[in-house]
Coordinates of N, CA and C in Angstrom, one line a residue:
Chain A
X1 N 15.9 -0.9 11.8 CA 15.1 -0.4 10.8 C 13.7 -1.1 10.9
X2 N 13.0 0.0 10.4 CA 11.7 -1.0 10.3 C 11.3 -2.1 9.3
X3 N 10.5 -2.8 9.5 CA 10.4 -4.1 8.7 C 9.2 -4.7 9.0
X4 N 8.7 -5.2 7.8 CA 7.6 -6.2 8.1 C 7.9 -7.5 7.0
X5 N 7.5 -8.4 7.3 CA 8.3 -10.2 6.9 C 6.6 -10.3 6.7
X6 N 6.6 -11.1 5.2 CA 4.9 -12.1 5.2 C 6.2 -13.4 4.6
X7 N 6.0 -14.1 5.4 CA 7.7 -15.4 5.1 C 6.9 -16.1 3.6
X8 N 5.7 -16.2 3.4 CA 4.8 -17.0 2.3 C 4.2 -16.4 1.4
X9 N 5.3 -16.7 0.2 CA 4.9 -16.4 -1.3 C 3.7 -16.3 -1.9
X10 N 3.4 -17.7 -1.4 CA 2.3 -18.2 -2.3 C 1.5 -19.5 -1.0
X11 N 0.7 -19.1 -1.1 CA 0.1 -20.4 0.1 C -1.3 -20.8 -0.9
X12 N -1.7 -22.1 -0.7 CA -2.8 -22.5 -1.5 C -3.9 -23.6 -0.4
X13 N -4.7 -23.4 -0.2 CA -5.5 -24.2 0.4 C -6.9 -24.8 0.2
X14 N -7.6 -25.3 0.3 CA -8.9 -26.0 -0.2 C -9.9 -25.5 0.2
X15 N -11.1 -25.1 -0.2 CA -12.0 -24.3 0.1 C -12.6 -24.7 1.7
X16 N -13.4 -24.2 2.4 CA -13.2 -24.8 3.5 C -12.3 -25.4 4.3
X17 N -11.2 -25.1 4.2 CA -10.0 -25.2 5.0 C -9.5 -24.1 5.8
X18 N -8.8 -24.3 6.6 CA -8.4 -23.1 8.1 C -7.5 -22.4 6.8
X19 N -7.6 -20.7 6.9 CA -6.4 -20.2 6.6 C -5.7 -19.5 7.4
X20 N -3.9 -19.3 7.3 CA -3.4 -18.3 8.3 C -2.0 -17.3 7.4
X21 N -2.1 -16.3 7.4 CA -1.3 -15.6 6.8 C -0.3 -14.9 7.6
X22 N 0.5 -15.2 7.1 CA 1.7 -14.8 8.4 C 2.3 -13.4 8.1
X23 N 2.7 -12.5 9.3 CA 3.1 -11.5 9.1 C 4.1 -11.0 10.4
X24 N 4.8 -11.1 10.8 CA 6.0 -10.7 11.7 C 6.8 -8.9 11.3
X25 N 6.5 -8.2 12.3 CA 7.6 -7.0 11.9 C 8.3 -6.6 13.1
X26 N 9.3 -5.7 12.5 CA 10.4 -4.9 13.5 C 9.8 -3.5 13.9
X27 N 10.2 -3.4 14.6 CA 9.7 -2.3 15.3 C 10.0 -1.7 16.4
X28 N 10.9 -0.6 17.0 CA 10.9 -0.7 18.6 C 9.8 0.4 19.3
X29 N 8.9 0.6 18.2 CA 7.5 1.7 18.7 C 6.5 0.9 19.1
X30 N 5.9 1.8 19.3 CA 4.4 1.1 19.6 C 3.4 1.2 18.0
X31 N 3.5 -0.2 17.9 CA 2.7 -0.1 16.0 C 1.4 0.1 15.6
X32 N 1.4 0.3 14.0 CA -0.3 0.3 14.0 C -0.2 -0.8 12.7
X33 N -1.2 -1.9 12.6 CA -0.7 -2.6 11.8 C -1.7 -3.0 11.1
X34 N -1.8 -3.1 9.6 CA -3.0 -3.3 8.5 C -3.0 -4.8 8.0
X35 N -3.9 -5.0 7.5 CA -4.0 -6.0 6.5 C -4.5 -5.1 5.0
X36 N -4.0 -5.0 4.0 CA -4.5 -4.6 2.9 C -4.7 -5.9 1.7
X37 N -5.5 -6.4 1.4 CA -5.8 -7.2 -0.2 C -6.3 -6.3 -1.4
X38 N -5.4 -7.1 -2.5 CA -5.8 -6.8 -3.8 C -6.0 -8.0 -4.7
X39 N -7.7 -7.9 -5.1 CA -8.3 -8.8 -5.7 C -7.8 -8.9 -7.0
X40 N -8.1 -9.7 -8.2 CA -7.4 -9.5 -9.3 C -7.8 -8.7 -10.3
X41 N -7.1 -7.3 -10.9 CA -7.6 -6.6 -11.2 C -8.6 -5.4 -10.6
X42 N -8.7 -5.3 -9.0 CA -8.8 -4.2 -8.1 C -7.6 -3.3 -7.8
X43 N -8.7 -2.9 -6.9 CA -7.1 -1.8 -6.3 C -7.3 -2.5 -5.0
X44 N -5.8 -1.9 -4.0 CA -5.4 -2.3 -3.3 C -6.4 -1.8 -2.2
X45 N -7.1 -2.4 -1.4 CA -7.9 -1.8 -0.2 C -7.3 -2.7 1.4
X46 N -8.0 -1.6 2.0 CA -7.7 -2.0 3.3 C -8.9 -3.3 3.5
X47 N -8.2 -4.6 4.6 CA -9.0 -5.1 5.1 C -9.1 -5.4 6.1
X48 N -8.1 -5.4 7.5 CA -8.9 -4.8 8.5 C -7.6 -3.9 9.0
X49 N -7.5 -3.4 10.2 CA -6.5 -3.0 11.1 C -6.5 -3.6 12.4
X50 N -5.4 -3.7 13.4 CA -5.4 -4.1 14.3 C -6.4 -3.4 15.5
X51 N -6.3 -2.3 15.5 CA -6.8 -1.1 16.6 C -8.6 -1.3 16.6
X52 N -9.2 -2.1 15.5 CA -10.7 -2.2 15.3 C -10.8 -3.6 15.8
X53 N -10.0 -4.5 15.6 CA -10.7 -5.9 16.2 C -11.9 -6.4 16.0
X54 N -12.0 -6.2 14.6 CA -13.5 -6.7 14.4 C -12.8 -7.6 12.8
X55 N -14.0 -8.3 13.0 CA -13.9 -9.2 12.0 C -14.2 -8.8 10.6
X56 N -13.7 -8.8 9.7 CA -14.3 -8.4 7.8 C -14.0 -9.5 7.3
X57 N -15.3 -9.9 6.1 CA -15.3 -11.0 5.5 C -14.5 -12.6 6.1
X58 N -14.8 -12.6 7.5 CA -14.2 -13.8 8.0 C -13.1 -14.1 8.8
X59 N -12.6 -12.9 8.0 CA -10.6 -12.7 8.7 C -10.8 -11.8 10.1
X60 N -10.0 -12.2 10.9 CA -9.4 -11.9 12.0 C -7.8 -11.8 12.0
X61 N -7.5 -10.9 12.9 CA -6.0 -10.7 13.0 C -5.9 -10.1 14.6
X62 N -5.0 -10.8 15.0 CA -4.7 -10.1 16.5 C -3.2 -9.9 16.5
X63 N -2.6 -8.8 17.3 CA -1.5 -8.4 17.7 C -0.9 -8.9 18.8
X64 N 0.0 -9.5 18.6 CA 1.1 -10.4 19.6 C 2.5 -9.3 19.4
X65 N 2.5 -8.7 20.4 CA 3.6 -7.8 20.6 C 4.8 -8.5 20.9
X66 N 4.5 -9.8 21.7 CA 5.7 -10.3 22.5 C 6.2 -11.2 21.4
X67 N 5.7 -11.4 19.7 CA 6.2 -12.0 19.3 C 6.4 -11.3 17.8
X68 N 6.1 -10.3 18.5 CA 6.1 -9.2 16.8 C 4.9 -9.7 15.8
X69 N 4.1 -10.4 16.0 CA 3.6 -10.7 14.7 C 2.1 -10.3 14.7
X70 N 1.3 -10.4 13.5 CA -0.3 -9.4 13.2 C -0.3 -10.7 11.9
X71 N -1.0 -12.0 12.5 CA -1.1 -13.1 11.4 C -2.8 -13.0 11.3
X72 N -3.1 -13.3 10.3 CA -4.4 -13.0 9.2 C -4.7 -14.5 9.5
X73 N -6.1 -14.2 10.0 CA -6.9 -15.9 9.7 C -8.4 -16.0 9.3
X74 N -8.8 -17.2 9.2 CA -10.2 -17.2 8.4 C -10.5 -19.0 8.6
X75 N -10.9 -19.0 9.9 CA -11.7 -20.6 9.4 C -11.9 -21.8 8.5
X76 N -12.7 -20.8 7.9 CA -12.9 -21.0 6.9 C -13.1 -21.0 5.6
X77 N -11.9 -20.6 4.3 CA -11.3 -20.2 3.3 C -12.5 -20.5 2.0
X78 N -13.2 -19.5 1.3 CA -13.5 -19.7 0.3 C -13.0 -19.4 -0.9
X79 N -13.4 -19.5 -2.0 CA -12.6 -19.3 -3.2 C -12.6 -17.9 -3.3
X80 N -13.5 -17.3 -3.4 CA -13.3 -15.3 -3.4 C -12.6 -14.7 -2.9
X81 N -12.0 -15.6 -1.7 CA -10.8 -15.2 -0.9 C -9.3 -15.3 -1.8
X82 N -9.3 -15.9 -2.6 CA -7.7 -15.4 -3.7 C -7.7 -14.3 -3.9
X83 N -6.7 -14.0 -3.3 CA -5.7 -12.6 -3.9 C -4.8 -12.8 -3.3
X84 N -4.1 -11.2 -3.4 CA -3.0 -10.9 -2.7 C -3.3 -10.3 -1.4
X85 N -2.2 -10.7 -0.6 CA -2.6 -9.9 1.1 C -1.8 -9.2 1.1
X86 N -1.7 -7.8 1.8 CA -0.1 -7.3 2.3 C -0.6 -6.9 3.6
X87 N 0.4 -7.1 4.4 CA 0.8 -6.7 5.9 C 1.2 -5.5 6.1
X88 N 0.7 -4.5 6.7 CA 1.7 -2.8 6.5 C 1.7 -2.9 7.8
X89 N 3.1 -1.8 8.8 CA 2.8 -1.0 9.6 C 3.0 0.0 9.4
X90 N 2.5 1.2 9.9 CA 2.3 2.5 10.0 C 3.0 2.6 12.0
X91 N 4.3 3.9 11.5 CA 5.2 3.7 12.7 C 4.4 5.5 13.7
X92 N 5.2 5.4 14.6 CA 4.6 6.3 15.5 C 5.2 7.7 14.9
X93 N 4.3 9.1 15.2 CA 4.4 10.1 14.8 C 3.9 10.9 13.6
X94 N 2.6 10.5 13.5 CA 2.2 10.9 12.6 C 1.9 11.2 11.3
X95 N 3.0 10.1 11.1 CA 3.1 9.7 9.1 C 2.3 9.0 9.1
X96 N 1.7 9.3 7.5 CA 1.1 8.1 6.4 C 1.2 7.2 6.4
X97 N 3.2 7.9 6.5 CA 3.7 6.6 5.6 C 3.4 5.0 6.3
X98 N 3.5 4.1 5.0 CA 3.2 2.2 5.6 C 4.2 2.1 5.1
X99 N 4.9 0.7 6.3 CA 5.7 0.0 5.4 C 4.8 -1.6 5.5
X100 N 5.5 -1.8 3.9 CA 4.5 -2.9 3.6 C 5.2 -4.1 3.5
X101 N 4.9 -5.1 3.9 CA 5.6 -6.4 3.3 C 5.8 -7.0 2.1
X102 N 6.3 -7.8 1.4 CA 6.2 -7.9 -0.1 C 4.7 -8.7 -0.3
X103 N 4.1 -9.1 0.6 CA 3.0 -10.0 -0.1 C 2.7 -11.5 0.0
X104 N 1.5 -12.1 0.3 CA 1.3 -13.5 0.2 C 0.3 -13.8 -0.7
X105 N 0.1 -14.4 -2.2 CA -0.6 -14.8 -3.1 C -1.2 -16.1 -2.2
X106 N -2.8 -15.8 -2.0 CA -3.5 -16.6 -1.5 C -4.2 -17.1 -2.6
X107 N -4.5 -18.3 -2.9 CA -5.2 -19.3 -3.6 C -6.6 -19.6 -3.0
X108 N -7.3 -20.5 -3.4 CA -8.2 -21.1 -2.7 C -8.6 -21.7 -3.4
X109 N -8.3 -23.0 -3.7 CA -9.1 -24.2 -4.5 C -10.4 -24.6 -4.4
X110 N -11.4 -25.1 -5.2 CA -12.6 -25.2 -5.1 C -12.2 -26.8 -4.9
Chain B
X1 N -19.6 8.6 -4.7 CA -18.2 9.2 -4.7 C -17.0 8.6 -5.5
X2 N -16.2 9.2 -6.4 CA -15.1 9.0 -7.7 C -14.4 8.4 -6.4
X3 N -13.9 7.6 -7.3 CA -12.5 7.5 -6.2 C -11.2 7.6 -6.3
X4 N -10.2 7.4 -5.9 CA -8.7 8.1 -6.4 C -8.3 7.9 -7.8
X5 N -8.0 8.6 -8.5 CA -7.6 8.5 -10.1 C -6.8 9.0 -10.5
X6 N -5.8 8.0 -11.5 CA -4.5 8.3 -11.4 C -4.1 8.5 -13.2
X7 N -3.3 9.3 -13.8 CA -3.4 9.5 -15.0 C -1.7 10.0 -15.3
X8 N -1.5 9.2 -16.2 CA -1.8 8.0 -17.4 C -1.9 6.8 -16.7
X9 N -2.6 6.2 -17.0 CA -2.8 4.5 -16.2 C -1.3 3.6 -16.9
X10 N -0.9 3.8 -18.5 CA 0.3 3.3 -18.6 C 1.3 4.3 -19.5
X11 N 2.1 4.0 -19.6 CA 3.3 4.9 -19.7 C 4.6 4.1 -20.3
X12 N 5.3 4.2 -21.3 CA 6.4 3.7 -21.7 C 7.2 5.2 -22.4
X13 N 8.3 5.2 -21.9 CA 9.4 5.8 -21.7 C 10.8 5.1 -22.0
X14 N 11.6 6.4 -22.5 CA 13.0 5.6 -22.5 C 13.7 6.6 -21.6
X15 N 14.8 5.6 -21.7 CA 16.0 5.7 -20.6 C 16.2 7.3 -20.8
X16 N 16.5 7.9 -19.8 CA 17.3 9.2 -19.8 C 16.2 10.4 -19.7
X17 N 14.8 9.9 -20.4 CA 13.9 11.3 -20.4 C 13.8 11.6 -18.9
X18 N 12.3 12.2 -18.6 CA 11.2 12.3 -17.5 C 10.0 12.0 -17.6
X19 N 9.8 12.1 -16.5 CA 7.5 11.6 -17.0 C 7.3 12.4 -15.8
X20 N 6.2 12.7 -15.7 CA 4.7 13.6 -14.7 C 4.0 12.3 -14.8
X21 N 3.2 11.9 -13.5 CA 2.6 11.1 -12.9 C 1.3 12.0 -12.5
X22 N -0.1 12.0 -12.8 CA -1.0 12.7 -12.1 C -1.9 11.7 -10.7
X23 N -2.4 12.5 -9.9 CA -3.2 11.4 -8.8 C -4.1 12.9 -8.3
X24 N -5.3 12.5 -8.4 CA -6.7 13.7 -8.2 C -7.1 12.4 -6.8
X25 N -6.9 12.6 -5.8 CA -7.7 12.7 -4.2 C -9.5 12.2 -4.4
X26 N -10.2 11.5 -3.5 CA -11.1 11.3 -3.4 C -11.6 12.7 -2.7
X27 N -12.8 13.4 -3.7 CA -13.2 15.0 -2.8 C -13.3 14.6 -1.3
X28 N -12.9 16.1 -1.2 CA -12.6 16.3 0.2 C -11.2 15.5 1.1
X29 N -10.5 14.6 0.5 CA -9.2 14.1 1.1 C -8.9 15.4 0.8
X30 N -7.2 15.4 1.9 CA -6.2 16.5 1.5 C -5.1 16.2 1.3
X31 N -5.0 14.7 2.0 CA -3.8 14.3 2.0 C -3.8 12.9 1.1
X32 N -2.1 13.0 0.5 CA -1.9 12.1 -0.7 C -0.4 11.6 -0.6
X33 N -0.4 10.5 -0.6 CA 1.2 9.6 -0.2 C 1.0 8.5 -2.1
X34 N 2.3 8.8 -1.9 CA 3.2 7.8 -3.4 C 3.4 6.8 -3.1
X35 N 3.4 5.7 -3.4 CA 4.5 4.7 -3.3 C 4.9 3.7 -4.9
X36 N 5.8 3.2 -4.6 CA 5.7 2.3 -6.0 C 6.2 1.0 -5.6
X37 N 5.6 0.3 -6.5 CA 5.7 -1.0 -6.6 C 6.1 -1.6 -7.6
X38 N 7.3 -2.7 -7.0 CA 7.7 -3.3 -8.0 C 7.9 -4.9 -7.5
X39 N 8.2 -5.8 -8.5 CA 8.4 -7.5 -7.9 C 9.4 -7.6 -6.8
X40 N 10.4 -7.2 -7.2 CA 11.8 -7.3 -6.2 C 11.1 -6.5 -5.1
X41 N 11.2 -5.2 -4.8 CA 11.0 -4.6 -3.8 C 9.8 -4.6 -3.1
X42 N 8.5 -4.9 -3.9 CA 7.1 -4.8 -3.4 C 6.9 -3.3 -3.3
X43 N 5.8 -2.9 -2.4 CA 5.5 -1.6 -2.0 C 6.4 -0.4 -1.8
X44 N 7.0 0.3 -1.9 CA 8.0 1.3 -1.3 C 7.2 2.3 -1.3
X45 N 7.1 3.6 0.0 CA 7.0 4.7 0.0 C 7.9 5.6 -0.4
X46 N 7.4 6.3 -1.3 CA 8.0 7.6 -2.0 C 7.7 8.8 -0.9
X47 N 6.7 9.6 -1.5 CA 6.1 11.0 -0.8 C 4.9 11.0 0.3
X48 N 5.0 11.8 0.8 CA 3.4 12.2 1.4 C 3.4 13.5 1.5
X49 N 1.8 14.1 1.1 CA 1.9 15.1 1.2 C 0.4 16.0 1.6
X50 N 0.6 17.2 2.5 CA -1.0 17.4 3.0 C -0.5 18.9 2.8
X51 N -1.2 20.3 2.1 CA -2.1 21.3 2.3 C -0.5 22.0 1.5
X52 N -0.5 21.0 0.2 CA 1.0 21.7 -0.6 C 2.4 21.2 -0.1
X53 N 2.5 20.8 1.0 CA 3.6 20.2 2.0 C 4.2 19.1 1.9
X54 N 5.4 18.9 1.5 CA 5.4 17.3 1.4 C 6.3 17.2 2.9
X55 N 5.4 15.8 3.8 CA 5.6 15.9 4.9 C 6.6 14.5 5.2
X56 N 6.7 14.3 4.1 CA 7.7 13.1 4.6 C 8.2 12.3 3.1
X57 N 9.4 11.6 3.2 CA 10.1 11.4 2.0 C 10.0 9.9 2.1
X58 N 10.4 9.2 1.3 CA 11.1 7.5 1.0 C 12.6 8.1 0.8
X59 N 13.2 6.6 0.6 CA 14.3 6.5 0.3 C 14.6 6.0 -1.1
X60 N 14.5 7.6 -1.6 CA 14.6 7.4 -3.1 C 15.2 8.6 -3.5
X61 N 16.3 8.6 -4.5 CA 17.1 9.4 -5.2 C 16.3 10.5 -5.2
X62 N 17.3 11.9 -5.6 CA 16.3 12.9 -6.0 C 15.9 12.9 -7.0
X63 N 15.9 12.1 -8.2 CA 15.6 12.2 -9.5 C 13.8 12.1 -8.7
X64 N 13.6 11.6 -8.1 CA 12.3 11.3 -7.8 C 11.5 12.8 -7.0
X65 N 10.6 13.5 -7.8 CA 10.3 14.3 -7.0 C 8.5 14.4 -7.3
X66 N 8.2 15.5 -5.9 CA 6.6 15.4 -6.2 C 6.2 16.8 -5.6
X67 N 4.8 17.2 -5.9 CA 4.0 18.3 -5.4 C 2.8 18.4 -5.5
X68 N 2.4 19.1 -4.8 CA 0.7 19.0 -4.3 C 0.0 20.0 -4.6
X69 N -1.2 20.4 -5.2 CA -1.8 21.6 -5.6 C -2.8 22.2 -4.4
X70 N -3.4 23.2 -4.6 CA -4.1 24.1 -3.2 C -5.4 22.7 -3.6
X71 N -6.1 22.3 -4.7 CA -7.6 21.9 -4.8 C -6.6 20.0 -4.4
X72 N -5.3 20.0 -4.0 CA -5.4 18.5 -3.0 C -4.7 17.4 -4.4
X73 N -4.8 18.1 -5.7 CA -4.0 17.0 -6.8 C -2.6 17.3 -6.2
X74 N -1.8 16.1 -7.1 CA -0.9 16.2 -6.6 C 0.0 15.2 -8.2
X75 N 1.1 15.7 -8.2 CA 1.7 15.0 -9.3 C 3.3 14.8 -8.7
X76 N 4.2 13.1 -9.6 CA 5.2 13.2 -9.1 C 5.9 13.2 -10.4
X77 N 7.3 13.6 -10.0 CA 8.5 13.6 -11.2 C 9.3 12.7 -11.3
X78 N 9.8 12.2 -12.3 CA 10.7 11.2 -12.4 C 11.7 11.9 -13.2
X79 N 13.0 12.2 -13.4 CA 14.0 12.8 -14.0 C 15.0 11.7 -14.4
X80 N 15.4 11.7 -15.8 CA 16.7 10.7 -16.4 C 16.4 9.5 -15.6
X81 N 15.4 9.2 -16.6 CA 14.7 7.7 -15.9 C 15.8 6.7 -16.4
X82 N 15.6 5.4 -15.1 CA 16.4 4.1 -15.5 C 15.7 3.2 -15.4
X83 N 16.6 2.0 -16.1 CA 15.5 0.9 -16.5 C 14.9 0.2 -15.1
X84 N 15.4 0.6 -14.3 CA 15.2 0.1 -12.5 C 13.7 1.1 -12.2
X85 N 13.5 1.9 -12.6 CA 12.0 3.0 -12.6 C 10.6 2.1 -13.0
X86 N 10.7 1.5 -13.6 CA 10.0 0.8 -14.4 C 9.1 0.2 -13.2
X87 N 7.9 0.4 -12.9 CA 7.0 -0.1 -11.4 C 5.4 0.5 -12.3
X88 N 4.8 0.2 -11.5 CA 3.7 0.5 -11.0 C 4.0 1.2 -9.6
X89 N 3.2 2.8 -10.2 CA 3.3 3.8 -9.2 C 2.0 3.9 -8.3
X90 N 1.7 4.2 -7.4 CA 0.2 4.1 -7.0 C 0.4 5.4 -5.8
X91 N -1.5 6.2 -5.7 CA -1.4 7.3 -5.3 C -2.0 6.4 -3.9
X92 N -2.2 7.6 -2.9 CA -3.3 7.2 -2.3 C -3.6 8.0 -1.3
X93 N -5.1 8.2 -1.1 CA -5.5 9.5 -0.7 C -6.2 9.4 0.8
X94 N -6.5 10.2 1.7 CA -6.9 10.2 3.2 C -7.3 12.0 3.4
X95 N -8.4 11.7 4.3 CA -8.8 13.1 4.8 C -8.0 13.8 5.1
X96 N -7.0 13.8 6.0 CA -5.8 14.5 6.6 C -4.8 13.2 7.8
X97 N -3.3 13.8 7.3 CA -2.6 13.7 8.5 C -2.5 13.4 9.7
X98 N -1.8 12.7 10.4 CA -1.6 13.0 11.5 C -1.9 12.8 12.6
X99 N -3.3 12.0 11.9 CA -4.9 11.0 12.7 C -4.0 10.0 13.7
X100 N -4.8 10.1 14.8 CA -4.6 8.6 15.8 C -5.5 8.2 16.1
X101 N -6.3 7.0 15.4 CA -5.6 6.4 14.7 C -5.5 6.9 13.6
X102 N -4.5 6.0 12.3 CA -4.8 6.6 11.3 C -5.9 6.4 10.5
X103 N -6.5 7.3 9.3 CA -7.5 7.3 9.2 C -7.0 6.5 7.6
X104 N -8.7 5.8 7.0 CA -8.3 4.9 6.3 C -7.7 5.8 4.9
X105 N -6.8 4.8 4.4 CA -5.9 5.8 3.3 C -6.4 4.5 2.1
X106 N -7.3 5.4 0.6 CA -7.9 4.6 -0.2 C -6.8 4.8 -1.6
X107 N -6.1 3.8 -1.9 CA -5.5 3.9 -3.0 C -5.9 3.8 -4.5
X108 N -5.6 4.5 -5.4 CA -5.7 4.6 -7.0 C -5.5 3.6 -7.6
X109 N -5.6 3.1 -8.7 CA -4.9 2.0 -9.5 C -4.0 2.2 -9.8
X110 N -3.0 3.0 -9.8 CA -1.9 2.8 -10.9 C -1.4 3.4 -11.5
X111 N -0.3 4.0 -11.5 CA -0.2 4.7 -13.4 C 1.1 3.0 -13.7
X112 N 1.2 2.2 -14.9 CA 2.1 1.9 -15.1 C 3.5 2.2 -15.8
X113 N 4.9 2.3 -15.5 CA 5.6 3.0 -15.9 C 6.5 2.5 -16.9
X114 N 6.8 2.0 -17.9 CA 7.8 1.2 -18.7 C 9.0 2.0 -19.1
X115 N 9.9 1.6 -19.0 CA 11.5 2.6 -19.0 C 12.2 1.6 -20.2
X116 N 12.5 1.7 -21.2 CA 13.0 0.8 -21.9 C 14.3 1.8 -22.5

């Protein structure tokens, strides 16, 4: 079945500190795989995908097939950056549908 | 541009009724996917649906149902609700289907659901 794992509830780190958000899924397709944040009291938006490779607001994410995993990073962690992350894949064949991971509540202490 | 909007934003219900969920599309999307969310489970896909069609299901009881109008709204059903219903439902809308890649899908706030 399919599956996506973020193993970290809650992660908290100090402003300028490295961040890494972890996200591992199952899959025996070829995947398409998101990062979505929701700030406090927004709605849930996309922040990057893997297929664009481009960087937004600092984060980078690269796709390691041979290890299943699409982990979220950022150098350098400011405070604006608290929220929630979710990891989705989107499976082959032409659905919408995402499966989403439950979520990592990122902090960022000043 | 409005963007996805979802009505009633909250909702308290008791056990055993139904509720209607509404979700109006950012103009011009056609296509609109359910999901709900809750603590335990997080995100779950319910429906998706493009041009009246619902093109694909979750794995959720039939009490759970949904449909799509020709102008792209779309509303879901809940039947002899249980206190497990109780989520934050969320719409979320995309130009069409079936995109490679997919194309970005912008989600609603919310309706919230209380089942007491």
């Amino acid at each position: 079945a399919q599956r996506v794992t973020q193993p970290e509830k809650l992660l908290s780190v100090f402003k300028g500190a490295p961040v890494e958000l972890k996200c591992n899924y199952s899959y025996s397709g070829s995947p398409e795989l998101f990062w979505y944040v929701q700030y406090s009291r927004q709605r849930l938006q996309l922040l990057l995908r893997h297929i664009s490779r481009e960087s937004i607001k600092g984060f980078t994410a690269d796709l390691n097939k041979g290890e299943t995993s699409f982990h979220l990073k950022k150098p350098f962690a400011q405070e604006e950056d608290s929220a929630m992350y979710y990891c989705a894949l989107r499976l082959q064949g032409g659905s919408e549908k995402l499966v989403f991971g439950k979520g990592t509540k990122l902090t960022v202490n000043p | 541009k409005a963007g996805v909007t979802q009505t009633p934003r909250y909702l308290i219900k008791t056990r055993g009724q139904q509720v209607t969920l509404s979700c109006s599309p950012i103009s011009g999307h056609r296509s609109v996917s359910w999901y709900q969310q809750t603590p335990g489970q997080g995100l779950q896909f319910l429906f998706e649906y493009f041009s009246e069609t619902q093109r694909n299901k979750g794995n959720f009881p039939g009490r759970f149902s949904g449909r799509q109008f020709s102008n792209s709204r779309s509303e879901m059903n809940v039947s002899t609700l249980e206190l497990g219903d109780s989520a934050l439902y969320l719409c979320a809308s995309s130009l069409a289907p079936g995109q490679e890649p997919l194309l970005e899908q912008y989600f609603g706030p919310g309706t919230r659901l209380t089942v007491t």
